[in-house]
mmCIF file of C-alpha atoms (C1' of nucleotides) in Angstrom:
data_model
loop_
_atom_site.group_PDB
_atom_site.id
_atom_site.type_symbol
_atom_site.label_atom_id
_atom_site.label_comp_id
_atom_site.label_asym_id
_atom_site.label_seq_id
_atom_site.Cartn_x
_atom_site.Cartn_y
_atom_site.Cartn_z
ATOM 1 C CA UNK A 1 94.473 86.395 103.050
ATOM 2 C CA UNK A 2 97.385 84.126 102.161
ATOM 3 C CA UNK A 3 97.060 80.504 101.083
ATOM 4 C CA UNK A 4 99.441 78.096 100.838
ATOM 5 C CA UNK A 5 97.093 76.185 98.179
ATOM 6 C CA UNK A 6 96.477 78.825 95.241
ATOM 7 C CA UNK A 7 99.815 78.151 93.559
ATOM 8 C CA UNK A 8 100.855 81.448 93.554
ATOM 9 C CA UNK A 9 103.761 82.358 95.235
ATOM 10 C CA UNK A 10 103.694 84.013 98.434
ATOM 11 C CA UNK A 11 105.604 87.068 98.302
ATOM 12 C CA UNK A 12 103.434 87.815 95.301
ATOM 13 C CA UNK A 13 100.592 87.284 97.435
ATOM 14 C CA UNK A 14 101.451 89.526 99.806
ATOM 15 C CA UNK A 15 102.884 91.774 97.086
ATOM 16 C CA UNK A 16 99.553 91.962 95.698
ATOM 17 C CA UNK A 17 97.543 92.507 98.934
ATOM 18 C CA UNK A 18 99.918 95.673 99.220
ATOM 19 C CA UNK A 19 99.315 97.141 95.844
ATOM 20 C CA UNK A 20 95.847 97.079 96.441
ATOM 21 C CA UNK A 21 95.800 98.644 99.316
ATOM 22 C CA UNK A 22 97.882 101.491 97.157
ATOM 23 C CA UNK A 23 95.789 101.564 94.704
ATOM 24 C CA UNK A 24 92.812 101.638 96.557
ATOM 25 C CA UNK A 25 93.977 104.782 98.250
ATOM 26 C CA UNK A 26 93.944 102.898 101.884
ATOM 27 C CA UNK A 27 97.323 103.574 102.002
ATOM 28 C CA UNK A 28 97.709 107.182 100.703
ATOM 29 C CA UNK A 29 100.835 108.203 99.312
ATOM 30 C CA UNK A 30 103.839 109.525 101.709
ATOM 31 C CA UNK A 31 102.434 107.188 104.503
ATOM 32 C CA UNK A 32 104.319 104.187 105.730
ATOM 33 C CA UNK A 33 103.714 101.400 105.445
ATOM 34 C CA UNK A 34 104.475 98.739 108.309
ATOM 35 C CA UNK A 35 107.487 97.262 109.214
ATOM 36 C CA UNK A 36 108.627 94.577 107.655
ATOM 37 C CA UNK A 37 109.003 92.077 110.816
ATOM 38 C CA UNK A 38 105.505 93.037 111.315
ATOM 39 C CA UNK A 39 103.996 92.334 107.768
ATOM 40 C CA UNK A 40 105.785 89.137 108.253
ATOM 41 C CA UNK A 41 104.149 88.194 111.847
ATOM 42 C CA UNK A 42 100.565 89.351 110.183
ATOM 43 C CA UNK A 43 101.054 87.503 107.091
ATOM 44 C CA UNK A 44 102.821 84.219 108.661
ATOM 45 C CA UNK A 45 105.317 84.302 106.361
ATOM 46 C CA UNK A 46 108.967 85.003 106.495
ATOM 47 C CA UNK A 47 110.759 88.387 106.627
ATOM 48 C CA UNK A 48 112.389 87.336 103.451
ATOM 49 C CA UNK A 49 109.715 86.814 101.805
ATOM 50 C CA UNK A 50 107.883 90.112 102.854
ATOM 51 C CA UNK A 51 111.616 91.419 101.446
ATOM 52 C CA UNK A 52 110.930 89.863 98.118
ATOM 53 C CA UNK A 53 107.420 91.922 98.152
ATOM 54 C CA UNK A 54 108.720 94.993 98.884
ATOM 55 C CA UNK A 55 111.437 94.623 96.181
ATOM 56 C CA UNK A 56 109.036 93.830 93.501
ATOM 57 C CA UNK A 57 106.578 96.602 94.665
ATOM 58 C CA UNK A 58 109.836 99.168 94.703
ATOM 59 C CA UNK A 59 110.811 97.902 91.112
ATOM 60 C CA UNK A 60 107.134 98.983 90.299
ATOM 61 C CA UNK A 61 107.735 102.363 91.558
ATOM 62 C CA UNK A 62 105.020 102.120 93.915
ATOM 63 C CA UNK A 63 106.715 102.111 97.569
ATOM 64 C CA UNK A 64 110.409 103.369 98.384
ATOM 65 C CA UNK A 65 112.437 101.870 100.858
ATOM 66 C CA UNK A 66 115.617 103.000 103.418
ATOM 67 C CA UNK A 67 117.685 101.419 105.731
ATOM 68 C CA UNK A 68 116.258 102.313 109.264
ATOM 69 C CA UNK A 69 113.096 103.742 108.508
ATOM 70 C CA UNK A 70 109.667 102.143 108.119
ATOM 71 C CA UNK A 71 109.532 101.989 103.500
ATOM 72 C CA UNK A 72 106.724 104.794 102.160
ATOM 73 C CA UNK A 73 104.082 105.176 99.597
ATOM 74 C CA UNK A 74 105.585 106.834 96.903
ATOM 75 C CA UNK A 75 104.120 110.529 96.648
ATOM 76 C CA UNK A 76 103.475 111.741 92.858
ATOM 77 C CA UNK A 77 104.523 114.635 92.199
ATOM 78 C CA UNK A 78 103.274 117.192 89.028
ATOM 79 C CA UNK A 79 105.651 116.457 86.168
ATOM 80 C CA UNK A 80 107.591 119.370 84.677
ATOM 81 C CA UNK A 81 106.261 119.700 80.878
ATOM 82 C CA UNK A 82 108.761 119.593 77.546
ATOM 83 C CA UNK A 83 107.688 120.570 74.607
ATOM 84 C CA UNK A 84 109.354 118.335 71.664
ATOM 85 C CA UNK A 85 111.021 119.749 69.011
ATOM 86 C CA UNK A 86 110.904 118.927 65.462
ATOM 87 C CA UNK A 87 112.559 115.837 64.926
ATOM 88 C CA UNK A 88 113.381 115.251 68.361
ATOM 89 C CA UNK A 89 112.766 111.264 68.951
ATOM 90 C CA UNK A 90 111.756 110.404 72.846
ATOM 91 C CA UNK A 91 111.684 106.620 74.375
ATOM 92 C CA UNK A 92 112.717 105.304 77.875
ATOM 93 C CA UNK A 93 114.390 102.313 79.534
ATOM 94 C CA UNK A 94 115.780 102.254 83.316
ATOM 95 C CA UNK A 95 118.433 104.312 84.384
ATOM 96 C CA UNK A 96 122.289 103.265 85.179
ATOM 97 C CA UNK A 97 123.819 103.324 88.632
ATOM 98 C CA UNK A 98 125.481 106.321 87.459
ATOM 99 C CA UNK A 99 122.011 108.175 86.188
ATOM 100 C CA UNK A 100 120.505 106.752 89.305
ATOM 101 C CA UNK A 101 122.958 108.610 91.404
ATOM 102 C CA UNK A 102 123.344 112.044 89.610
ATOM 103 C CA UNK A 103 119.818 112.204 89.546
ATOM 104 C CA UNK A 104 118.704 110.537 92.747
ATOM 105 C CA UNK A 105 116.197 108.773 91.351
ATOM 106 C CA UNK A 106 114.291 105.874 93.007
ATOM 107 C CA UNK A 107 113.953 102.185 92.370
ATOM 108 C CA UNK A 108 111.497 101.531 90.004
ATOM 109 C CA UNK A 109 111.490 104.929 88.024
ATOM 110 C CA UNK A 110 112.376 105.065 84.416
ATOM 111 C CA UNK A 111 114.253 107.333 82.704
ATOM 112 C CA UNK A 112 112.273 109.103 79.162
ATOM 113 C CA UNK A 113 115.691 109.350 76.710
ATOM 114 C CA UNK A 114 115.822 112.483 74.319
ATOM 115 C CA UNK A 115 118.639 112.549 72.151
ATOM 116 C CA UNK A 116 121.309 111.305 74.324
ATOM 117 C CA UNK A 117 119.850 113.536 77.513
ATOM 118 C CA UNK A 118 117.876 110.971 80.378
ATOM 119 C CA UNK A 119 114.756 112.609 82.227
ATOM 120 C CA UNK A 120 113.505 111.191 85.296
ATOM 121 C CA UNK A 121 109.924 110.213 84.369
ATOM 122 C CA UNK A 122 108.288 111.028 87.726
ATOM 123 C CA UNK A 123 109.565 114.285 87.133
ATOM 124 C CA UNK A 124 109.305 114.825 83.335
ATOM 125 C CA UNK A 125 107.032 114.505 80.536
ATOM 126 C CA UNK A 126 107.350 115.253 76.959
ATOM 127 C CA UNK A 127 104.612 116.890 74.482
ATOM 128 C CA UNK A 128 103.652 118.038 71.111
ATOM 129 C CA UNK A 129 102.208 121.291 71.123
ATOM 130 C CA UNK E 1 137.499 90.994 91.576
ATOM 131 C CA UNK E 2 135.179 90.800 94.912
ATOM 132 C CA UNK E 3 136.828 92.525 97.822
ATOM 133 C CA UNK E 4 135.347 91.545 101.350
ATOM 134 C CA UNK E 5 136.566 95.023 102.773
ATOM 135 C CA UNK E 6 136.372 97.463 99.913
ATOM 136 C CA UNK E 7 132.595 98.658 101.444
ATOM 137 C CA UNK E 8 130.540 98.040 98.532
ATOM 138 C CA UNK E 9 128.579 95.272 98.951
ATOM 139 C CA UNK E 10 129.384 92.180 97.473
ATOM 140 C CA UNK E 11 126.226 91.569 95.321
ATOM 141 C CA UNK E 12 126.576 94.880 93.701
ATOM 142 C CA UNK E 13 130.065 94.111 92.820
ATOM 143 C CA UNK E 14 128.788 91.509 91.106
ATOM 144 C CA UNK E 15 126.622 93.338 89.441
ATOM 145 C CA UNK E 16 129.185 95.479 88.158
ATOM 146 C CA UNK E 17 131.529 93.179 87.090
ATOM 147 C CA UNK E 18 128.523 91.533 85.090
ATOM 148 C CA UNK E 19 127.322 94.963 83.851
ATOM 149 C CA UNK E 20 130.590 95.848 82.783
ATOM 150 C CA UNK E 21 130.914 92.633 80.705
ATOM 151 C CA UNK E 22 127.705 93.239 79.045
ATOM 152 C CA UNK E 23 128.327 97.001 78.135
ATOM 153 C CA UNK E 24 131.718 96.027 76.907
ATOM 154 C CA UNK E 25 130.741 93.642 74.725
ATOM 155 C CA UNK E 26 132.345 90.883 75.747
ATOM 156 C CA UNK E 27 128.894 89.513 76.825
ATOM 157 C CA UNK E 28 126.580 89.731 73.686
ATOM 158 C CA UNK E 29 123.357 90.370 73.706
ATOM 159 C CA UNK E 30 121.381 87.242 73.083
ATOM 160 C CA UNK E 31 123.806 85.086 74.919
ATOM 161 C CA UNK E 32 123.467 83.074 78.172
ATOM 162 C CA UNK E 33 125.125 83.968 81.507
ATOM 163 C CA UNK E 34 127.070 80.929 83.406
ATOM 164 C CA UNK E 35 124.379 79.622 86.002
ATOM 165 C CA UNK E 36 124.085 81.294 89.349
ATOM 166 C CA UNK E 37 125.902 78.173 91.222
ATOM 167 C CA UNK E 38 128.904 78.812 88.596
ATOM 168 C CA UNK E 39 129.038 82.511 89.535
ATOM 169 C CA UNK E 40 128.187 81.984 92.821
ATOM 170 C CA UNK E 41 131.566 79.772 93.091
ATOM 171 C CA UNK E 42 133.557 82.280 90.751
ATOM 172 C CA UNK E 43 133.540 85.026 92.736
ATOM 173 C CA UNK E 44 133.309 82.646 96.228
ATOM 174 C CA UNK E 45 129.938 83.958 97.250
ATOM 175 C CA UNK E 46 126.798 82.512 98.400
ATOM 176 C CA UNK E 47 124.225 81.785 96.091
ATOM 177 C CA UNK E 48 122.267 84.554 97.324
ATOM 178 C CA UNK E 49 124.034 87.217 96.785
ATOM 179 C CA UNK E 50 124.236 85.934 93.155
ATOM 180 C CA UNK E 51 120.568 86.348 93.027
ATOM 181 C CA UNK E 52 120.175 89.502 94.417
ATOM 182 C CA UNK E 53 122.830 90.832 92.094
ATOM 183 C CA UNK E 54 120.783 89.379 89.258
ATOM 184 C CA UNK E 55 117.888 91.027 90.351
ATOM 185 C CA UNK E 56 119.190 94.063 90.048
ATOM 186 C CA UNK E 57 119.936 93.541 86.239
ATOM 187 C CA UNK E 58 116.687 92.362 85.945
ATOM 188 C CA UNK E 59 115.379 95.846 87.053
ATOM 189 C CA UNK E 60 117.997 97.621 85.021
ATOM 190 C CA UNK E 61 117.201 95.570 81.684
ATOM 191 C CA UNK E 62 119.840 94.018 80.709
ATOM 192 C CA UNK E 63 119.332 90.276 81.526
ATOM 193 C CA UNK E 64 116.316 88.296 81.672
ATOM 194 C CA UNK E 65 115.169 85.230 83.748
ATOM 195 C CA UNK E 66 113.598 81.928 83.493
ATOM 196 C CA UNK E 67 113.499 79.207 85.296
ATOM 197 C CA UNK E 68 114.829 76.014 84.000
ATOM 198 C CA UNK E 69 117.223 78.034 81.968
ATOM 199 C CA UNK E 70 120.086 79.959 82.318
ATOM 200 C CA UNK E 71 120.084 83.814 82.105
ATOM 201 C CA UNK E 72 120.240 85.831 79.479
ATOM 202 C CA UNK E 73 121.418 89.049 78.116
ATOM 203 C CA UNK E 74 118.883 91.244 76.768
ATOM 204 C CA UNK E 75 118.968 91.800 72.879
ATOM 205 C CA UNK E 76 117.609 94.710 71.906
ATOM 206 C CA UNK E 77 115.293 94.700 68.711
ATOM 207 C CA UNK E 78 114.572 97.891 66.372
ATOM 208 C CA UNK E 79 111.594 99.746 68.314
ATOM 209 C CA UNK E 80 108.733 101.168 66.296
ATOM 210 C CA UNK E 81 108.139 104.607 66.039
ATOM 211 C CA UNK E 82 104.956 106.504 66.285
ATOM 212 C CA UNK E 83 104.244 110.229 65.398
ATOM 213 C CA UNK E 84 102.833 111.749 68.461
ATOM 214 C CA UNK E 85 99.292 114.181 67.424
ATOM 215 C CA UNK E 86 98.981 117.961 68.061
ATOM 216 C CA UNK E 87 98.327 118.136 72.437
ATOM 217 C CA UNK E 88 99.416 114.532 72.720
ATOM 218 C CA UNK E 89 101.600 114.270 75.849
ATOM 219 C CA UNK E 90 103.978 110.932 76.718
ATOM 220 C CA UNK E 91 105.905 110.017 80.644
ATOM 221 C CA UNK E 92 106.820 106.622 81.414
ATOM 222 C CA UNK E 93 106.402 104.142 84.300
ATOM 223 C CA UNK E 94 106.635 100.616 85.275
ATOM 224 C CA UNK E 95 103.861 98.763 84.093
ATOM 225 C CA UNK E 96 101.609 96.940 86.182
ATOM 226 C CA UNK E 97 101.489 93.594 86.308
ATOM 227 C CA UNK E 98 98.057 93.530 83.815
ATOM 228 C CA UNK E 99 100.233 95.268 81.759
ATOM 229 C CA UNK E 100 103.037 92.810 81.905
ATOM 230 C CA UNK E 101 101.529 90.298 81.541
ATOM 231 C CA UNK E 102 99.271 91.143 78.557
ATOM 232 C CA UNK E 103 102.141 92.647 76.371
ATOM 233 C CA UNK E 104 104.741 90.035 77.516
ATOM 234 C CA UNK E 105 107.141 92.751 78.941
ATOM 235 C CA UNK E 106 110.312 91.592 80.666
ATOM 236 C CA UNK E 107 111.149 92.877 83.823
ATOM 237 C CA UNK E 108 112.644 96.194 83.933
ATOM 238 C CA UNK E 109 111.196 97.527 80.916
ATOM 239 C CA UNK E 110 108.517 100.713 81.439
ATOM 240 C CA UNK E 111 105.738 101.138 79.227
ATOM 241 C CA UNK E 112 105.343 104.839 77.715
ATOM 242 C CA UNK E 113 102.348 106.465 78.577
ATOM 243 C CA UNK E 114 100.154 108.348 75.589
ATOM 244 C CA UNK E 115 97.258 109.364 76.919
ATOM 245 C CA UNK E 116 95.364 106.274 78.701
ATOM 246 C CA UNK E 117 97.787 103.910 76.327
ATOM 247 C CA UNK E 118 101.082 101.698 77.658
ATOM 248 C CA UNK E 119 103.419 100.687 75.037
ATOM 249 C CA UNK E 120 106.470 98.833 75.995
ATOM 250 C CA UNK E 121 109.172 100.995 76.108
ATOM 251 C CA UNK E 122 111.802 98.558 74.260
ATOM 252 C CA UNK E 123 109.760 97.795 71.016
ATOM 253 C CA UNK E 124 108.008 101.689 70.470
ATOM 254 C CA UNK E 125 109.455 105.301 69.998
ATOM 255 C CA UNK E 126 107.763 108.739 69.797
ATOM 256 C CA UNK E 127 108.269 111.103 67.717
ATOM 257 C CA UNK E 128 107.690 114.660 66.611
ATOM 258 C CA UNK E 129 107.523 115.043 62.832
ATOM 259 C "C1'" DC Z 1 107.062 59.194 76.092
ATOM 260 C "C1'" DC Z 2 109.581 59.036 80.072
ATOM 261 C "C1'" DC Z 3 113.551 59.960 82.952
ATOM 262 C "C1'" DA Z 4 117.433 62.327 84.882
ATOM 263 C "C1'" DA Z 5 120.236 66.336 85.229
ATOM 264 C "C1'" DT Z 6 120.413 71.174 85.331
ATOM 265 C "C1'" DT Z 7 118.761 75.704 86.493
ATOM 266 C "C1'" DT Z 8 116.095 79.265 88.325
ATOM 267 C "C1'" DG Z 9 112.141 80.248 91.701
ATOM 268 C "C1'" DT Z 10 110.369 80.233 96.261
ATOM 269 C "C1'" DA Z 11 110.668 80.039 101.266
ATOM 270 C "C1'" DC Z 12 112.486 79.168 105.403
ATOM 271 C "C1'" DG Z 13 116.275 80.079 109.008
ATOM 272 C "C1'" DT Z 14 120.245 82.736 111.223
ATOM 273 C "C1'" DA Z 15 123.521 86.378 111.896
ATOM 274 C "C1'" DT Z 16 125.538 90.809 111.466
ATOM 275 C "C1'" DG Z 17 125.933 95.629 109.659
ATOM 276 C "C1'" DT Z 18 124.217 100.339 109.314
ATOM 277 C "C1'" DA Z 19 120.979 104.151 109.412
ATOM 278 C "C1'" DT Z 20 117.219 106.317 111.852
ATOM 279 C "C1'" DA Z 21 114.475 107.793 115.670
ATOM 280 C "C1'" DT R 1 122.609 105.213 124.389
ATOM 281 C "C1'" DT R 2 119.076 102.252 123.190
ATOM 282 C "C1'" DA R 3 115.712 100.382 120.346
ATOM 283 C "C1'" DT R 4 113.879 99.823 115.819
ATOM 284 C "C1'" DA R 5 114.151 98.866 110.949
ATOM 285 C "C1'" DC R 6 116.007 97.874 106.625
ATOM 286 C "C1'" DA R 7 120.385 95.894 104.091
ATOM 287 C "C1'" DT R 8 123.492 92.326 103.341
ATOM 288 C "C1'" DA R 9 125.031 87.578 103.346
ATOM 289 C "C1'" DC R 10 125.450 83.082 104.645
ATOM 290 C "C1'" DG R 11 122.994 78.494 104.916
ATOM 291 C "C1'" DT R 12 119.301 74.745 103.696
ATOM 292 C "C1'" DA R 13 115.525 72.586 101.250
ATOM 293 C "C1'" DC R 14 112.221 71.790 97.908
ATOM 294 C "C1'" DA R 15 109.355 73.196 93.672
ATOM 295 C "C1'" DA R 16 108.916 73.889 88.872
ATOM 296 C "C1'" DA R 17 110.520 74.492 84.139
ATOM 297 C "C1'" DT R 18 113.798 73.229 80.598
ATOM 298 C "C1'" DT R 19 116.862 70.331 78.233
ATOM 299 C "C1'" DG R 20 118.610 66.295 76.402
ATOM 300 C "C1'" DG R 21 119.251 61.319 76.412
#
DNA sequence: CCCAATTTGTACGTATGTATA
DNA sequence: TTATACATACGTACAAATTGG
């Protein structure tokens, strides 16, 4: 429930009350989730601040959002295994516009950075064997 | 420049004009970005759309927020590197917001994953010996 | 220590554009 | 075509944190 007392902000409120419901498995991954007009209308709060939910749940990879359809609980898919090499260094940061779009990856996903080659970590990992 | 009719939208022009300056050099690392109202009357936009290209720079990880302050470009300190074990396998993700908020990471930074372990992804490394 | 100015954060409203069903 | 839904962009107002006098 949302209260206008707690001194936390709203959208992160709601955003909260959404990522449990994630987490929690009540909303399983690949469903949708409701519209935003109606979170708003169930929540009494603004659209824009249901908008300010969703884009902080997107940046944490959890939902994925597009223009005319209801956004969806991001579905995980088994990560394609790399075996390091000796030497080889591996970190990650987020991807640029132009990794984003060669790669089509989602808001919210990092990128694992091997030499100067950028793996989509929901569909990469790296090991030692 | 911001072009009304050019069909990108106008806070991701921003964002690219602001990217660009960062990646160039010309804004360097450490430094403060002009306040949003400034920008927001630079490029004759609405506050708004200052924001929301903001956020998006936030999520790529190259400025950080506070309030009461202006924004600033991310500096980027030496990471620390650790020498993954025989069968030890490392992804990345966002963190949650437990995780945030007990390392301090900045938004739009990942943790790397080693087995049930989140390390911020701007201040470690991996590494096969 | 307090006060005022500045700046970002939050939240509301409205309107229009564009993609999907 | 029509309805629905998210994206973009403008506006306003106030809250909260920081800075500096």
């Amino acid at each position: 429930m949302i209260s206008r007392s707690s001194g936390l902000s709203l959208y992160r409120q709601v955003a909260d009350a959404i990522r449990q419901q994630i987490l929690s498995g009540e909303l399983a991954p690949g469903s949708l989730l409701p519209s935003e007009k109606y979170l708003a209308e169930e929540h009494d709060v603004g659209r824009d601040t249901i908008r300010d939910a969703m884009a902080h749940l997107r940046g944490e990879g959890l939902v994925e959002s597009k223009r005319g359809y209801r956004s969806r609980v991001r579905a995980l898919v088994p990560r394609e295994r790399i075996w390091l090499h000796p030497g080889e260094i591996v970190t990650a940061r987020m991807p640029t516009p132009a990794e984003k779009k060669e790669h089509g990856i989602h808001e919210g996903v990092p990128v694992l950075v091997v030499g100067d080659k950028a793996y989509p970590a929901d569909r990469y990992e790296f090991g030692r064997e």
